mmCIF file of C-alpha atoms in Angstrom:
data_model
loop_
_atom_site.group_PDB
_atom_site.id
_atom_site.type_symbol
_atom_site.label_atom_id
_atom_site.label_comp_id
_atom_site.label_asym_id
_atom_site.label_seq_id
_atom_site.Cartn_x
_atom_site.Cartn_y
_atom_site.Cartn_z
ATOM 1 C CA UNK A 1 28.327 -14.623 26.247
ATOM 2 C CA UNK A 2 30.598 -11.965 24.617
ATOM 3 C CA UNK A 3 29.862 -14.468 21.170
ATOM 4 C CA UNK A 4 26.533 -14.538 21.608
ATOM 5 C CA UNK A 5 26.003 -10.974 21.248
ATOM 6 C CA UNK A 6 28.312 -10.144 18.847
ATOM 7 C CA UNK A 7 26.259 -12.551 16.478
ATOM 8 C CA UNK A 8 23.185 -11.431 17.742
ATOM 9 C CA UNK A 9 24.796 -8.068 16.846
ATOM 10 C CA UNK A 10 25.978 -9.207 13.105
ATOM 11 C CA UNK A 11 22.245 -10.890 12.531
ATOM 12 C CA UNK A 12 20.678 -7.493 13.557
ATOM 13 C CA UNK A 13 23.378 -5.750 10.672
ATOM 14 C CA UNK A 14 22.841 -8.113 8.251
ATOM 15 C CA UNK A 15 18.420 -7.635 8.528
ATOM 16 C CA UNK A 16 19.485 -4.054 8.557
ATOM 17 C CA UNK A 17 21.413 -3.872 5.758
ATOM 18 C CA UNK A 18 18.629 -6.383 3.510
ATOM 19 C CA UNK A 19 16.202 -4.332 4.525
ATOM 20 C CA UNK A 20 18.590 -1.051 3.595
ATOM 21 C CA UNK A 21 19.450 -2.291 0.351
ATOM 22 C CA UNK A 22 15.573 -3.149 -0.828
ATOM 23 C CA UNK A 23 14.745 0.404 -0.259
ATOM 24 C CA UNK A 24 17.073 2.029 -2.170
ATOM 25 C CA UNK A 25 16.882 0.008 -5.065
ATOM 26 C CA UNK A 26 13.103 -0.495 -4.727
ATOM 27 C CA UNK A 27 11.624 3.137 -3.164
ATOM 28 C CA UNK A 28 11.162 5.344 -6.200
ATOM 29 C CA UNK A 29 11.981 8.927 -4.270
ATOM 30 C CA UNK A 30 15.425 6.957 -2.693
ATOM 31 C CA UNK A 31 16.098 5.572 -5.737
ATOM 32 C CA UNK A 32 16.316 8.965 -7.538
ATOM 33 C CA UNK A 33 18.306 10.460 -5.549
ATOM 34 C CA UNK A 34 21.108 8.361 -5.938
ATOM 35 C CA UNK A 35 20.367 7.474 -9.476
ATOM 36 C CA UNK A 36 20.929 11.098 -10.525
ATOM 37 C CA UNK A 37 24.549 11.040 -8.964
ATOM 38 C CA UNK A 38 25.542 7.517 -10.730
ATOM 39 C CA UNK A 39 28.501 8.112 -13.054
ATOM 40 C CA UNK A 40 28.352 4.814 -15.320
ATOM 41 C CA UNK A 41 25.256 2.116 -14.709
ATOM 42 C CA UNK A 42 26.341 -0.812 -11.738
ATOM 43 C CA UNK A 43 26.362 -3.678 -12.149
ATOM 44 C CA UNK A 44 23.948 -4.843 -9.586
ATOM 45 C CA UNK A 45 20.723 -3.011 -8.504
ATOM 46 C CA UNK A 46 22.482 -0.509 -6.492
ATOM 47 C CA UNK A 47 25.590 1.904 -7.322
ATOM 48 C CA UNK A 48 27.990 2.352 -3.611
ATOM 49 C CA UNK A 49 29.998 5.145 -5.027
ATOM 50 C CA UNK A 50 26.799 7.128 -6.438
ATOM 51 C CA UNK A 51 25.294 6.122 -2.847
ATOM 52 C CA UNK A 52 28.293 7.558 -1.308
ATOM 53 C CA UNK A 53 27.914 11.220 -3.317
ATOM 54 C CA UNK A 54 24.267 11.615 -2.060
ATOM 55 C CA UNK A 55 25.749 11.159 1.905
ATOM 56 C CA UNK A 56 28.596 12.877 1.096
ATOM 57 C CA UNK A 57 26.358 15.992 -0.330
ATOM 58 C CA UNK A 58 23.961 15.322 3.047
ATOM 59 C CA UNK A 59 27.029 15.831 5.083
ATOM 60 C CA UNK A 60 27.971 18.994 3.602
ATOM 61 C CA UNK A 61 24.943 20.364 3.444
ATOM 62 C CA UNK A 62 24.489 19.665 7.045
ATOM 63 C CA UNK A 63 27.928 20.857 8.114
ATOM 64 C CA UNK A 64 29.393 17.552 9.458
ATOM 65 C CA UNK A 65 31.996 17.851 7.141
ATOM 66 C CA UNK A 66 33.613 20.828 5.728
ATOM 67 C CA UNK A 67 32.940 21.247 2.035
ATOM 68 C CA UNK A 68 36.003 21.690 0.958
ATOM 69 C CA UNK A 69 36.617 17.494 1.905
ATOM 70 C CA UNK A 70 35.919 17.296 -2.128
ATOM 71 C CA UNK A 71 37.489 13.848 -1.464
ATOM 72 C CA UNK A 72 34.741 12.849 0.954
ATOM 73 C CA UNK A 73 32.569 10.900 -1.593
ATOM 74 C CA UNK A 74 35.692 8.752 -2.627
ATOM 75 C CA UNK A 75 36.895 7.878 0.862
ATOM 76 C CA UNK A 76 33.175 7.025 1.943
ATOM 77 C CA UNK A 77 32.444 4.143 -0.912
ATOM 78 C CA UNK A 78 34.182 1.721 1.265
ATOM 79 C CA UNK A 79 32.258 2.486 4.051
ATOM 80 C CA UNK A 80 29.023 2.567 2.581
ATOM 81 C CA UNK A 81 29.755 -0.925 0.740
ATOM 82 C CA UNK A 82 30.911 -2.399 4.046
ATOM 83 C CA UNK A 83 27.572 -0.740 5.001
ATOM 84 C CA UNK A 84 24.852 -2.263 2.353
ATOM 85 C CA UNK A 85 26.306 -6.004 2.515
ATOM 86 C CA UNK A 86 26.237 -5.587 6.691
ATOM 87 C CA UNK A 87 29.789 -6.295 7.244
ATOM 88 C CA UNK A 88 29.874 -3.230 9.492
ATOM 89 C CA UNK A 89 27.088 -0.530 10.236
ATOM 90 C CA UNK A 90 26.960 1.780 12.570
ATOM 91 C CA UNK A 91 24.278 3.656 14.667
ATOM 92 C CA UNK A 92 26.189 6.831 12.726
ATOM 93 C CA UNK A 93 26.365 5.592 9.525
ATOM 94 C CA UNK A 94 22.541 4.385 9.109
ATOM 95 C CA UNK A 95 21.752 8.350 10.639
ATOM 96 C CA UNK A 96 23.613 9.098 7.038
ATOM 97 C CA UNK A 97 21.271 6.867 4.730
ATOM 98 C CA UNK A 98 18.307 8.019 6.573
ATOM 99 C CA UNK A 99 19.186 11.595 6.653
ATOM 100 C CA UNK A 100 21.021 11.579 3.300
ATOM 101 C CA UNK A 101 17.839 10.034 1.511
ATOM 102 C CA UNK A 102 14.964 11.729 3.536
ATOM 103 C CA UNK A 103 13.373 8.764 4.700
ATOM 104 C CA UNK A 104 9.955 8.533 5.613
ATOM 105 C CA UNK A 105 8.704 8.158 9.590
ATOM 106 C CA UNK A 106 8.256 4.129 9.001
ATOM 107 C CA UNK A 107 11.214 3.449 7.100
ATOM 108 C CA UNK A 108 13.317 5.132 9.558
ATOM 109 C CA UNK A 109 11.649 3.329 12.772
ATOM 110 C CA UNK A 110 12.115 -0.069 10.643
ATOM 111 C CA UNK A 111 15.747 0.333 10.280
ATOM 112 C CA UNK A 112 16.566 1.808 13.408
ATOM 113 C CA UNK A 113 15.025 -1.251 15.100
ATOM 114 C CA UNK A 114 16.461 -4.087 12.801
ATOM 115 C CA UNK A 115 19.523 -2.791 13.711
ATOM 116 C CA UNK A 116 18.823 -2.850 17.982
ATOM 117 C CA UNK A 117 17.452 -6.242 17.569
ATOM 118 C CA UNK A 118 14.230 -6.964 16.474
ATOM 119 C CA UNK A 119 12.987 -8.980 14.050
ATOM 120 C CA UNK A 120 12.580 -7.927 10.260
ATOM 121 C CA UNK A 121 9.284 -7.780 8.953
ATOM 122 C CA UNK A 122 9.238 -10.976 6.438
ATOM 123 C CA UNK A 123 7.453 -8.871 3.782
ATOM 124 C CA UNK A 124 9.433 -5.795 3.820
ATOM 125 C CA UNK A 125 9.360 -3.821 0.288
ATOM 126 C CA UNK A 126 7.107 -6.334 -1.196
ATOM 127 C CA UNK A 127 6.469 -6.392 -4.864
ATOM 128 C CA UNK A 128 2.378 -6.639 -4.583
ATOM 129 C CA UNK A 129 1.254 -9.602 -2.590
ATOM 130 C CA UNK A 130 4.369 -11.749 -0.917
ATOM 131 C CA UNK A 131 3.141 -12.913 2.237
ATOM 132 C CA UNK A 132 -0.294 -11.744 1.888
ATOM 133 C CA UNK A 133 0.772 -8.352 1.830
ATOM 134 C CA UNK A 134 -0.321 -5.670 -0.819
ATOM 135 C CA UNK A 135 1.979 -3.022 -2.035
ATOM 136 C CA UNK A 136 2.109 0.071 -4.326
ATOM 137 C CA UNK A 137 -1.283 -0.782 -6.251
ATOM 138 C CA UNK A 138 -2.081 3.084 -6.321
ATOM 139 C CA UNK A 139 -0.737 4.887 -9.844
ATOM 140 C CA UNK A 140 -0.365 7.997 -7.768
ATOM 141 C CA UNK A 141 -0.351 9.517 -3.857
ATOM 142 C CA UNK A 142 -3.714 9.693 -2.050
ATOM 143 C CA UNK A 143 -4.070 13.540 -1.428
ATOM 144 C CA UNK A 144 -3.296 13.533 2.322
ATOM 145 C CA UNK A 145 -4.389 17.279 3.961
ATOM 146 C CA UNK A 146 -2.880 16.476 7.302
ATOM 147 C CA UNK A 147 0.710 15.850 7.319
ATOM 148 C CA UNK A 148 0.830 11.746 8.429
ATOM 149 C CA UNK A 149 3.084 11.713 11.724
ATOM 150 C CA UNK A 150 2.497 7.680 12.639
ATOM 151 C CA UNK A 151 2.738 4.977 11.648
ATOM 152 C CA UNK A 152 -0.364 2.433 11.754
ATOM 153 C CA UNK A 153 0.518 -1.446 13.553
ATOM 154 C CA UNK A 154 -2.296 -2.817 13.521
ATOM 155 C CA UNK A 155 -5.782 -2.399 12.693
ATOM 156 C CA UNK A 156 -9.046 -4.122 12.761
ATOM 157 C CA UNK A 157 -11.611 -2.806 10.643
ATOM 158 C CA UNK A 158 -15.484 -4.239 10.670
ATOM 159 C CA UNK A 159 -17.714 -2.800 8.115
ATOM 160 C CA UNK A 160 -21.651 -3.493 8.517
ATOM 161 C CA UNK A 161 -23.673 -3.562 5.770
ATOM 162 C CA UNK A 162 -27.195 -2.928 6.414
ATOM 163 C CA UNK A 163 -30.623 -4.291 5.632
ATOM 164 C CA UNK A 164 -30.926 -1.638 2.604
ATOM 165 C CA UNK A 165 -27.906 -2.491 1.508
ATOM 166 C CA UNK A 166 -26.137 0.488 2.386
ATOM 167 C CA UNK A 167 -23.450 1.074 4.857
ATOM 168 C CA UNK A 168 -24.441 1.269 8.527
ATOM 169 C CA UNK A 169 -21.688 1.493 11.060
ATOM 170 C CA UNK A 170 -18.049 1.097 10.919
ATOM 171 C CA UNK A 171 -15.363 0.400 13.761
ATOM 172 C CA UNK A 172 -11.730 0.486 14.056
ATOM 173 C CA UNK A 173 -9.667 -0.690 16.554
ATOM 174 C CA UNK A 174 -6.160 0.355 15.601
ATOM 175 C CA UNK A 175 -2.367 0.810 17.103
ATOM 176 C CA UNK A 176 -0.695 3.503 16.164
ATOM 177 C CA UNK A 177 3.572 4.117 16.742
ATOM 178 C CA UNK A 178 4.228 7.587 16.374
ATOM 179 C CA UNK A 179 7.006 8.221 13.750
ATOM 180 C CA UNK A 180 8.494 12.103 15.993
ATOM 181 C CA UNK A 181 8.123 13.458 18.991
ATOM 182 C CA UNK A 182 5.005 15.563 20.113
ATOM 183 C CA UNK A 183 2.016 13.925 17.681
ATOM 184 C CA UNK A 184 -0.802 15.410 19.457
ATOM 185 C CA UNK A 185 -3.817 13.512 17.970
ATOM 186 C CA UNK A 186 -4.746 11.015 15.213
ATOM 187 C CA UNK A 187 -6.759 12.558 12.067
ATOM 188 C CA UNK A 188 -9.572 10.521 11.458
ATOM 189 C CA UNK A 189 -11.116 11.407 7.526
ATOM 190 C CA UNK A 190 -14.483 10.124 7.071
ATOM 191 C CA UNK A 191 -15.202 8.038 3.987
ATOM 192 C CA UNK A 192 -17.910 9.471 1.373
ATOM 193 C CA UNK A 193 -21.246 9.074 3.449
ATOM 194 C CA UNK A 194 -19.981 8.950 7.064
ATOM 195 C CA UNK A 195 -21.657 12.239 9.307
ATOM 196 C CA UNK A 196 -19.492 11.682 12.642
ATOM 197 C CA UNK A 197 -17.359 9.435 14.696
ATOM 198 C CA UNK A 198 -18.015 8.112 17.871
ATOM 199 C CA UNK A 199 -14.502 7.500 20.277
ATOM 200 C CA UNK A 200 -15.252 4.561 22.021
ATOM 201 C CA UNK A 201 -11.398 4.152 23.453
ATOM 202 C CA UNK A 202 -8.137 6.044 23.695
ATOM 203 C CA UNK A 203 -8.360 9.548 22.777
ATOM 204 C CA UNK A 204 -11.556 12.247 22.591
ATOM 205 C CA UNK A 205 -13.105 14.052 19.421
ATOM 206 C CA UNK A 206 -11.493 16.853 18.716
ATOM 207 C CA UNK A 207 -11.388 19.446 16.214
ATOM 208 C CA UNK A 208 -13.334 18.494 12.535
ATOM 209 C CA UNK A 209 -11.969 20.469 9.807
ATOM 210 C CA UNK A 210 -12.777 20.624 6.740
ATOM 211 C CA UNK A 211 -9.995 20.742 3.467
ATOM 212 C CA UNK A 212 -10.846 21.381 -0.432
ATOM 213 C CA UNK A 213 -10.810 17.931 -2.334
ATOM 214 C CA UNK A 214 -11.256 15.877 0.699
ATOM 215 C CA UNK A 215 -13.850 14.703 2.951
ATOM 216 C CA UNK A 216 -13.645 15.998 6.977
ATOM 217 C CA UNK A 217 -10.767 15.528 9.160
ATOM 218 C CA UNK A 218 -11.703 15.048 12.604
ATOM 219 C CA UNK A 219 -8.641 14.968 15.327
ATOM 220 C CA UNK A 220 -9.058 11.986 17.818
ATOM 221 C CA UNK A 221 -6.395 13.834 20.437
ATOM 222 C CA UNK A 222 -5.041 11.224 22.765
ATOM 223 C CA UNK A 223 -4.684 12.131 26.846
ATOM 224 C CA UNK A 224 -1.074 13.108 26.458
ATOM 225 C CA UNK A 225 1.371 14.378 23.128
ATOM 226 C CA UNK A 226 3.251 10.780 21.729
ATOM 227 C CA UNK A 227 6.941 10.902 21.782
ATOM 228 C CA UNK A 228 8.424 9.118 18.741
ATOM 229 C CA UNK A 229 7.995 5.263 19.013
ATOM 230 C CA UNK A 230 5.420 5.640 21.648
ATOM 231 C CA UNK A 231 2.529 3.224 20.757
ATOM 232 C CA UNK A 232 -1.274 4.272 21.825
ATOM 233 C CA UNK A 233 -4.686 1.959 20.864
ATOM 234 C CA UNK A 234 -8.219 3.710 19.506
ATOM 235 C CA UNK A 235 -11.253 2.363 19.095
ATOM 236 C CA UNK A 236 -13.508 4.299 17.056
ATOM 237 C CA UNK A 237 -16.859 3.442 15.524
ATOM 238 C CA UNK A 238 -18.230 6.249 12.488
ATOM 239 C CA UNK A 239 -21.839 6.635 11.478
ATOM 240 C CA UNK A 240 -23.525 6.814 8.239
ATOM 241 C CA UNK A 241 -26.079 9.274 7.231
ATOM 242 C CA UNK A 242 -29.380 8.333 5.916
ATOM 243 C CA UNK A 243 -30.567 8.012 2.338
ATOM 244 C CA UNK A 244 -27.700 6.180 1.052
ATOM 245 C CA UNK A 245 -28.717 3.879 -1.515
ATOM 246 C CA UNK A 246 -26.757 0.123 -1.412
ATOM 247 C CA UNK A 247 -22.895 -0.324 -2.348
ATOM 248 C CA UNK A 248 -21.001 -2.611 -4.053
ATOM 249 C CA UNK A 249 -17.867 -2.439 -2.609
ATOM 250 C CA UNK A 250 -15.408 -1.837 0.273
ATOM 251 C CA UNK A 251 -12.080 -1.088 -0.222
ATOM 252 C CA UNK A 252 -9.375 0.103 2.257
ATOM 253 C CA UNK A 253 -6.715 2.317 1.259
ATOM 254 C CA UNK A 254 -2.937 2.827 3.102
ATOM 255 C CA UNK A 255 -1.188 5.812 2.215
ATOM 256 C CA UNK A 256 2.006 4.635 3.923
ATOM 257 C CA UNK A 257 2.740 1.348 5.177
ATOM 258 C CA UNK A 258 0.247 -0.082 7.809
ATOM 259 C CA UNK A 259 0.939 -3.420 9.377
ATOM 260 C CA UNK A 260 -1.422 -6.310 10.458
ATOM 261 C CA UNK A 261 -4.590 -4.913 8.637
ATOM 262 C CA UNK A 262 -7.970 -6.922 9.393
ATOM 263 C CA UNK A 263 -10.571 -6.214 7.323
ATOM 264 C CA UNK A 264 -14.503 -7.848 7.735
ATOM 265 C CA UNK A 265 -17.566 -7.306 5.862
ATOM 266 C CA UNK A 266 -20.637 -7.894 7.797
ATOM 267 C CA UNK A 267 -23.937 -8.051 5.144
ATOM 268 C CA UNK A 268 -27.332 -9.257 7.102
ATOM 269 C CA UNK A 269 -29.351 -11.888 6.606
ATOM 270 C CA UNK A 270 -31.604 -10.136 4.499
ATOM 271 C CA UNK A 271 -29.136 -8.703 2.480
ATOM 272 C CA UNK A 272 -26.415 -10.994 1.096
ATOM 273 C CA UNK A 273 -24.550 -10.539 -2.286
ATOM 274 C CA UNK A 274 -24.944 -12.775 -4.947
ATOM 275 C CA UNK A 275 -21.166 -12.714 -5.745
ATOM 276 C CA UNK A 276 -17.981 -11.632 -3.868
ATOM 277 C CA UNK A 277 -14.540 -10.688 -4.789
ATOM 278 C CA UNK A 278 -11.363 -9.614 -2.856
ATOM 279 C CA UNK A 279 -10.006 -6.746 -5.213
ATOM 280 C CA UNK A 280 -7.299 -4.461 -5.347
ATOM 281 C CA UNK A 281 -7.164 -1.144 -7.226
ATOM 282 C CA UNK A 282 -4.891 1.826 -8.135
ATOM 283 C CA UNK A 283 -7.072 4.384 -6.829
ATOM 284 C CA UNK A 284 -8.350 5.071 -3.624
ATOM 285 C CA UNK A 285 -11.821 5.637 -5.046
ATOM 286 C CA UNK A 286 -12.182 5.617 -8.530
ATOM 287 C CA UNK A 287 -10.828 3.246 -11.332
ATOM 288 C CA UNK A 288 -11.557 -0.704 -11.898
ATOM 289 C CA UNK A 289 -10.025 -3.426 -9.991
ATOM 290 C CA UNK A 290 -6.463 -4.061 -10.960
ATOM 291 C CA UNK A 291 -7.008 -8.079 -9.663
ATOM 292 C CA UNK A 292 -9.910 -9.838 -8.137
ATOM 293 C CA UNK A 293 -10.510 -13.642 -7.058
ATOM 294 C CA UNK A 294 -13.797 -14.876 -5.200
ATOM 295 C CA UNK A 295 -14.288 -14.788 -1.630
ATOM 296 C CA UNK A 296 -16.691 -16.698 0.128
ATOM 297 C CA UNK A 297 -19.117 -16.169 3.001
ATOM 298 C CA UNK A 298 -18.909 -17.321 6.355
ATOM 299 C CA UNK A 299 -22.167 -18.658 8.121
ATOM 300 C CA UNK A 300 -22.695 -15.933 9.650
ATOM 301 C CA UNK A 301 -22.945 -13.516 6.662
ATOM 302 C CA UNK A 302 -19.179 -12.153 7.003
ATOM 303 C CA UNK A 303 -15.920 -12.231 4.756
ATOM 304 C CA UNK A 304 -12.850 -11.453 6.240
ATOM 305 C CA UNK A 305 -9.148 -10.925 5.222
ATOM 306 C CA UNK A 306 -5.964 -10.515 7.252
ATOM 307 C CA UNK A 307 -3.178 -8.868 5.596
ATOM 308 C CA UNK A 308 0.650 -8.758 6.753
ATOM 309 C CA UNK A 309 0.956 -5.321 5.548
ATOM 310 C CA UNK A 310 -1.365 -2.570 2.890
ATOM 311 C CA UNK A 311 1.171 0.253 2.185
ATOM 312 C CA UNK A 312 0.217 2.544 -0.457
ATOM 313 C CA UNK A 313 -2.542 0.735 -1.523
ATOM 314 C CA UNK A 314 -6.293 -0.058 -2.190
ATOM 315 C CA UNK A 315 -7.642 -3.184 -1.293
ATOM 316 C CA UNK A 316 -10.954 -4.938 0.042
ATOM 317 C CA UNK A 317 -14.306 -6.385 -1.126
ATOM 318 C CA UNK A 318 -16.698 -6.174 -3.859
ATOM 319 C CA UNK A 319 -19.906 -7.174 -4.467
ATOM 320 C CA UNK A 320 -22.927 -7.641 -6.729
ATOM 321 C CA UNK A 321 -26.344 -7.943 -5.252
#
């Protein structure tokens, strides 16, 4: 038995460190950080000594170790190579990277789970499409007025098209993890058009507020404040105002990484497009498709796609009529 978990144990560092190394060499903000303390280019896609003076300046500046240790940097390299090829990482040492590099909510929760057991996500860090997944599409950050404190696991969105061809009705159903203790509520924006939202499960209406350069935020508050990993399920439906004239396109956008994204179009029988893509752009409104290839209807007027993973993103459907 005692082999058995000391393997399981060496898998889970291994996944951890993959997953580790990918997002240093492949997140832009970690990247930076320990780009700007590299002495002489590495050899491979990531510099252990330059890695080890960004945790070494994290644990001064957080008083784990005394600043005057100016041989801290030096004596950590081994430990952080030992660390990114998974020979040996420990609960304290992954605190480092994810303290030493500010990692997001997600990123954090990914690693800190790879390394207790679970799976790793076959599409983590994806390029743009491996696995179905879409990544990084969007040339710069959605404008986000509500700090995000969760992460999204999975979500099922159905958008209804109706007879006018203009949008009628929306629903969600979607699992969210919070990423810290005490998240109070989910903020809900409404897309251009929407006029309110309708809780049908999980949480109650709250507060709508209203920000310069973005459409309303309205709080869905859940029955009790999340504590960090705590997973809760909404269902939400939003409705449309009237006058809209018809629209070519849906297209859903993930500021950070959501997992297991299902997206439907529902056009009615009176109203089908003569062509259909599935797009992607680099905005989350504006802009021209960055790729496109046809999608079909089903029978019963829908189009659907699943997606591993949309992390910051735009993709979806367009149309012409």
């Amino acid at each position: 038995m005692a082999g058995t978990g000391d393997a399981a144990a060496g898998a889970g560092a291994r996944a951890t460190a993959g997953l580790l190394c990918r997002l240093l060499a492949e997140r832009p903000a970690y990247r930076s950080r320990w780009e700007h303390r590299e002495l002489r280019r590495a050899a491979g896609p990531l510099s252990a000594s330059a890695v080890a003076r960004v945790l070494a300046l994290h644990l001064w500046d957080t008083g784990e170790r005394p600043d005057t240790d100016t041989d801290l940097a030096r004596r950590l390299k081994d430990r952080v190579h030992r660390a990114l090829t998974g020979e040996v990482l420990s609960r304290e040492t992954l605190e480092w990277f994810i303290g030493a590099f500010a990692m997001n909510g997600a990123d954090a929760m990914e690693l800190r789970a790879l390394r207790s057991g679970a799976p790793p996500r076959p599409d983590a860090v994806s390029g743009g499409g491996g696995s179905g997944a879409v990544s990084h599409t969007l040339r710069m950050p959605q404008y986000l007025p509500i700090r995000q404190r969760h992460r999204t696991v999975a979500v099922f969105e159905r958008h209804v098209i109706g007879p006018d061809g203009a949008p009628l009705r929306h629903r969600t159903t979607r699992a969210v993890m919070a990423c810290e203790d005490g998240v109070a509520a989910f903020p809900c924006r409404l897309p251009p058009g929407a006029v309110d939202v309708t809780v049908l499960r999980g949480a109650r209406a709250g507060a709508r507020r209203e920000f310069p350069g973005s459409t309303p935020v309205v709080e869905l508050v859940f029955p009790a404040p999340l504590e960090a990993g705590q997973i809760v399920s909404l269902e939400y439906e939003l409705g449309y105002g009237p006058g809209r004239g018809p629209v070519t396109e849906y297209r859903r956008v993930a500021h950070a990484r959501a997992d297991n994204v299902d997206l439907v179009v529902e056009f009615p029988a009176t109203a089908r497009p003569a062509r259909l893509w599935w797009a992607t752009w680099d905005h989350h409104r504006d802009g021209a498709p960055l790729s496109e290839s046809p999608a079909a209807l089903s029978p019963d007027g829908s189009v659907h796609r699943f997606l591993p993973a949309l992390e910051h993103a735009a993709a979806g459907f367009r149309w012409t009529w």
